[in-house]
Amino acid sequence: YAEAGIQVFGIAPGAVKTAMTAADFETGGLADWVASETPIKRWIEPEEVAEVSLFLASGKASAMQGQILTIDGGWSLK
């Protein structure tokens, strides 16, 4: 698709603090465990994923093609 000027990316987020994961922050939820096991010791904020998305959609990512960007605080590197 690059020949047609189309860029293709994937975003693979880890544990993101959203309404969908709200139950994990209730008593007995997984939030503390997930944070302690993630190398950056916290959950990902939605804005952090949004910033990467905006970068990919901008002209600043014009030299990139076919990448999957993992935004998981280092979880996949463990």
mmCIF file with all atom_site columns, C-alpha atoms in Angstrom:
data_model
loop_
_atom_site.group_PDB
_atom_site.id
_atom_site.type_symbol
_atom_site.label_atom_id
_atom_site.label_alt_id
_atom_site.label_comp_id
_atom_site.label_asym_id
_atom_site.label_entity_id
_atom_site.label_seq_id
_atom_site.pdbx_PDB_ins_code
_atom_site.Cartn_x
_atom_site.Cartn_y
_atom_site.Cartn_z
_atom_site.occupancy
_atom_site.B_iso_or_equiv
_atom_site.pdbx_formal_charge
_atom_site.auth_seq_id
_atom_site.auth_comp_id
_atom_site.auth_asym_id
_atom_site.auth_atom_id
_atom_site.pdbx_PDB_model_num
ATOM 1  C CA . TYR A 1 1  ? 0.000   0.000  0.000  1.00 0.00 ? 1  TYR A CA 1
ATOM 2  C CA . ALA A 1 2  ? 2.991   2.315  0.407  1.00 0.00 ? 2  ALA A CA 1
ATOM 3  C CA . GLU A 1 3  ? 3.117   2.891  -3.352 1.00 0.00 ? 3  GLU A CA 1
ATOM 4  C CA . ALA A 1 4  ? -0.385  4.372  -3.111 1.00 0.00 ? 4  ALA A CA 1
ATOM 5  C CA . GLY A 1 5  ? 0.589   6.605  -0.191 1.00 0.00 ? 5  GLY A CA 1
ATOM 6  C CA . ILE A 1 6  ? -1.285  4.479  2.324  1.00 0.00 ? 6  ILE A CA 1
ATOM 7  C CA . GLN A 1 7  ? 0.336   3.836  5.676  1.00 0.00 ? 7  GLN A CA 1
ATOM 8  C CA . VAL A 1 8  ? -0.642  0.821  7.749  1.00 0.00 ? 8  VAL A CA 1
ATOM 9  C CA . PHE A 1 9  ? -0.076  0.651  11.496 1.00 0.00 ? 9  PHE A CA 1
ATOM 10 C CA . GLY A 1 10 ? -1.293  -1.336 14.449 1.00 0.00 ? 10 GLY A CA 1
ATOM 11 C CA . ILE A 1 11 ? -1.470  -0.145 18.030 1.00 0.00 ? 11 ILE A CA 1
ATOM 12 C CA . ALA A 1 12 ? -1.253  -2.844 20.695 1.00 0.00 ? 12 ALA A CA 1
ATOM 13 C CA . PRO A 1 13 ? -2.044  -1.283 24.071 1.00 0.00 ? 13 PRO A CA 1
ATOM 14 C CA . GLY A 1 14 ? -1.471  -3.006 27.366 1.00 0.00 ? 14 GLY A CA 1
ATOM 15 C CA . ALA A 1 15 ? -3.368  -2.247 30.571 1.00 0.00 ? 15 ALA A CA 1
ATOM 16 C CA . VAL A 1 16 ? -5.052  1.098  29.882 1.00 0.00 ? 16 VAL A CA 1
ATOM 17 C CA . LYS A 1 17 ? -7.020  2.864  32.597 1.00 0.00 ? 17 LYS A CA 1
ATOM 18 C CA . THR A 1 18 ? -10.467 3.332  30.989 1.00 0.00 ? 18 THR A CA 1
ATOM 19 C CA . ALA A 1 19 ? -14.138 2.899  31.810 1.00 0.00 ? 19 ALA A CA 1
ATOM 20 C CA . MET A 1 20 ? -13.830 -0.641 30.446 1.00 0.00 ? 20 MET A CA 1
ATOM 21 C CA . THR A 1 21 ? -11.200 -1.508 33.095 1.00 0.00 ? 21 THR A CA 1
ATOM 22 C CA . ALA A 1 22 ? -12.923 0.342  35.972 1.00 0.00 ? 22 ALA A CA 1
ATOM 23 C CA . ALA A 1 23 ? -13.838 -2.920 37.733 1.00 0.00 ? 23 ALA A CA 1
ATOM 24 C CA . ASP A 1 24 ? -10.131 -3.707 38.066 1.00 0.00 ? 24 ASP A CA 1
ATOM 25 C CA . PHE A 1 25 ? -9.785  -0.696 40.375 1.00 0.00 ? 25 PHE A CA 1
ATOM 26 C CA . GLU A 1 26 ? -12.468 -1.885 42.799 1.00 0.00 ? 26 GLU A CA 1
ATOM 27 C CA . THR A 1 27 ? -11.529 -3.651 46.035 1.00 0.00 ? 27 THR A CA 1
ATOM 28 C CA . GLY A 1 28 ? -10.080 -7.027 45.144 1.00 0.00 ? 28 GLY A CA 1
ATOM 29 C CA . GLY A 1 29 ? -9.519  -5.978 41.536 1.00 0.00 ? 29 GLY A CA 1
ATOM 30 C CA . LEU A 1 30 ? -6.400  -6.503 39.488 1.00 0.00 ? 30 LEU A CA 1
ATOM 31 C CA . ALA A 1 31 ? -5.184  -2.887 39.377 1.00 0.00 ? 31 ALA A CA 1
ATOM 32 C CA . ASP A 1 32 ? -2.492  -3.101 42.053 1.00 0.00 ? 32 ASP A CA 1
ATOM 33 C CA . TRP A 1 33 ? -1.176  -6.429 40.806 1.00 0.00 ? 33 TRP A CA 1
ATOM 34 C CA . VAL A 1 34 ? -1.036  -5.265 37.186 1.00 0.00 ? 34 VAL A CA 1
ATOM 35 C CA . ALA A 1 35 ? 0.792   -2.070 38.189 1.00 0.00 ? 35 ALA A CA 1
ATOM 36 C CA . SER A 1 36 ? 3.292   -3.971 40.328 1.00 0.00 ? 36 SER A CA 1
ATOM 37 C CA . GLU A 1 37 ? 4.034   -6.431 37.510 1.00 0.00 ? 37 GLU A CA 1
ATOM 38 C CA . THR A 1 38 ? 4.384   -3.753 34.814 1.00 0.00 ? 38 THR A CA 1
ATOM 39 C CA . PRO A 1 39 ? 7.957   -2.428 34.515 1.00 0.00 ? 39 PRO A CA 1
ATOM 40 C CA . ILE A 1 40 ? 6.800   1.216  34.692 1.00 0.00 ? 40 ILE A CA 1
ATOM 41 C CA . LYS A 1 41 ? 4.757   0.311  37.825 1.00 0.00 ? 41 LYS A CA 1
ATOM 42 C CA . ARG A 1 42 ? 1.507   1.895  36.672 1.00 0.00 ? 42 ARG A CA 1
ATOM 43 C CA . TRP A 1 43 ? -1.333  1.582  34.186 1.00 0.00 ? 43 TRP A CA 1
ATOM 44 C CA . ILE A 1 44 ? -1.237  3.331  30.822 1.00 0.00 ? 44 ILE A CA 1
ATOM 45 C CA . GLU A 1 45 ? -3.314  6.507  30.583 1.00 0.00 ? 45 GLU A CA 1
ATOM 46 C CA . PRO A 1 46 ? -5.653  6.816  27.572 1.00 0.00 ? 46 PRO A CA 1
ATOM 47 C CA . GLU A 1 47 ? -3.930  10.059 26.608 1.00 0.00 ? 47 GLU A CA 1
ATOM 48 C CA . GLU A 1 48 ? -0.670  8.174  26.136 1.00 0.00 ? 48 GLU A CA 1
ATOM 49 C CA . VAL A 1 49 ? -2.277  5.922  23.528 1.00 0.00 ? 49 VAL A CA 1
ATOM 50 C CA . ALA A 1 50 ? -3.933  8.953  21.927 1.00 0.00 ? 50 ALA A CA 1
ATOM 51 C CA . GLU A 1 51 ? -0.591  10.751 21.576 1.00 0.00 ? 51 GLU A CA 1
ATOM 52 C CA . VAL A 1 52 ? 0.892   7.798  19.688 1.00 0.00 ? 52 VAL A CA 1
ATOM 53 C CA . SER A 1 53 ? -2.206  7.661  17.477 1.00 0.00 ? 53 SER A CA 1
ATOM 54 C CA . LEU A 1 54 ? -1.914  11.362 16.697 1.00 0.00 ? 54 LEU A CA 1
ATOM 55 C CA . PHE A 1 55 ? 1.762   10.961 15.832 1.00 0.00 ? 55 PHE A CA 1
ATOM 56 C CA . LEU A 1 56 ? 0.994   8.125  13.428 1.00 0.00 ? 56 LEU A CA 1
ATOM 57 C CA . ALA A 1 57 ? -1.758  10.162 11.771 1.00 0.00 ? 57 ALA A CA 1
ATOM 58 C CA . SER A 1 58 ? 0.504   13.192 11.365 1.00 0.00 ? 58 SER A CA 1
ATOM 59 C CA . GLY A 1 59 ? 3.034   13.878 8.660  1.00 0.00 ? 59 GLY A CA 1
ATOM 60 C CA . LYS A 1 60 ? 5.757   13.255 11.243 1.00 0.00 ? 60 LYS A CA 1
ATOM 61 C CA . ALA A 1 61 ? 5.384   9.494  10.757 1.00 0.00 ? 61 ALA A CA 1
ATOM 62 C CA . SER A 1 62 ? 5.815   9.676  6.978  1.00 0.00 ? 62 SER A CA 1
ATOM 63 C CA . ALA A 1 63 ? 8.896   7.418  6.974  1.00 0.00 ? 63 ALA A CA 1
ATOM 64 C CA . MET A 1 64 ? 7.143   4.682  8.938  1.00 0.00 ? 64 MET A CA 1
ATOM 65 C CA . GLN A 1 65 ? 5.210   1.810  7.373  1.00 0.00 ? 65 GLN A CA 1
ATOM 66 C CA . GLY A 1 66 ? 3.744   -1.478 8.545  1.00 0.00 ? 66 GLY A CA 1
ATOM 67 C CA . GLN A 1 67 ? 4.578   -1.181 12.224 1.00 0.00 ? 67 GLN A CA 1
ATOM 68 C CA . ILE A 1 68 ? 2.765   -2.532 15.250 1.00 0.00 ? 68 ILE A CA 1
ATOM 69 C CA . LEU A 1 69 ? 3.441   -0.228 18.166 1.00 0.00 ? 69 LEU A CA 1
ATOM 70 C CA . THR A 1 70 ? 3.145   -1.826 21.576 1.00 0.00 ? 70 THR A CA 1
ATOM 71 C CA . ILE A 1 71 ? 2.162   0.586  24.340 1.00 0.00 ? 71 ILE A CA 1
ATOM 72 C CA . ASP A 1 72 ? 2.281   -1.615 27.420 1.00 0.00 ? 72 ASP A CA 1
ATOM 73 C CA . GLY A 1 73 ? 4.717   -0.021 29.840 1.00 0.00 ? 73 GLY A CA 1
ATOM 74 C CA . GLY A 1 74 ? 7.282   -2.719 29.143 1.00 0.00 ? 74 GLY A CA 1
ATOM 75 C CA . TRP A 1 75 ? 4.980   -5.663 29.984 1.00 0.00 ? 75 TRP A CA 1
ATOM 76 C CA . SER A 1 76 ? 5.840   -7.535 26.780 1.00 0.00 ? 76 SER A CA 1
ATOM 77 C CA . LEU A 1 77 ? 9.576   -7.195 27.487 1.00 0.00 ? 77 LEU A CA 1
ATOM 78 C CA . LYS A 1 78 ? 9.416   -9.129 30.746 1.00 0.00 ? 78 LYS A CA 1
#
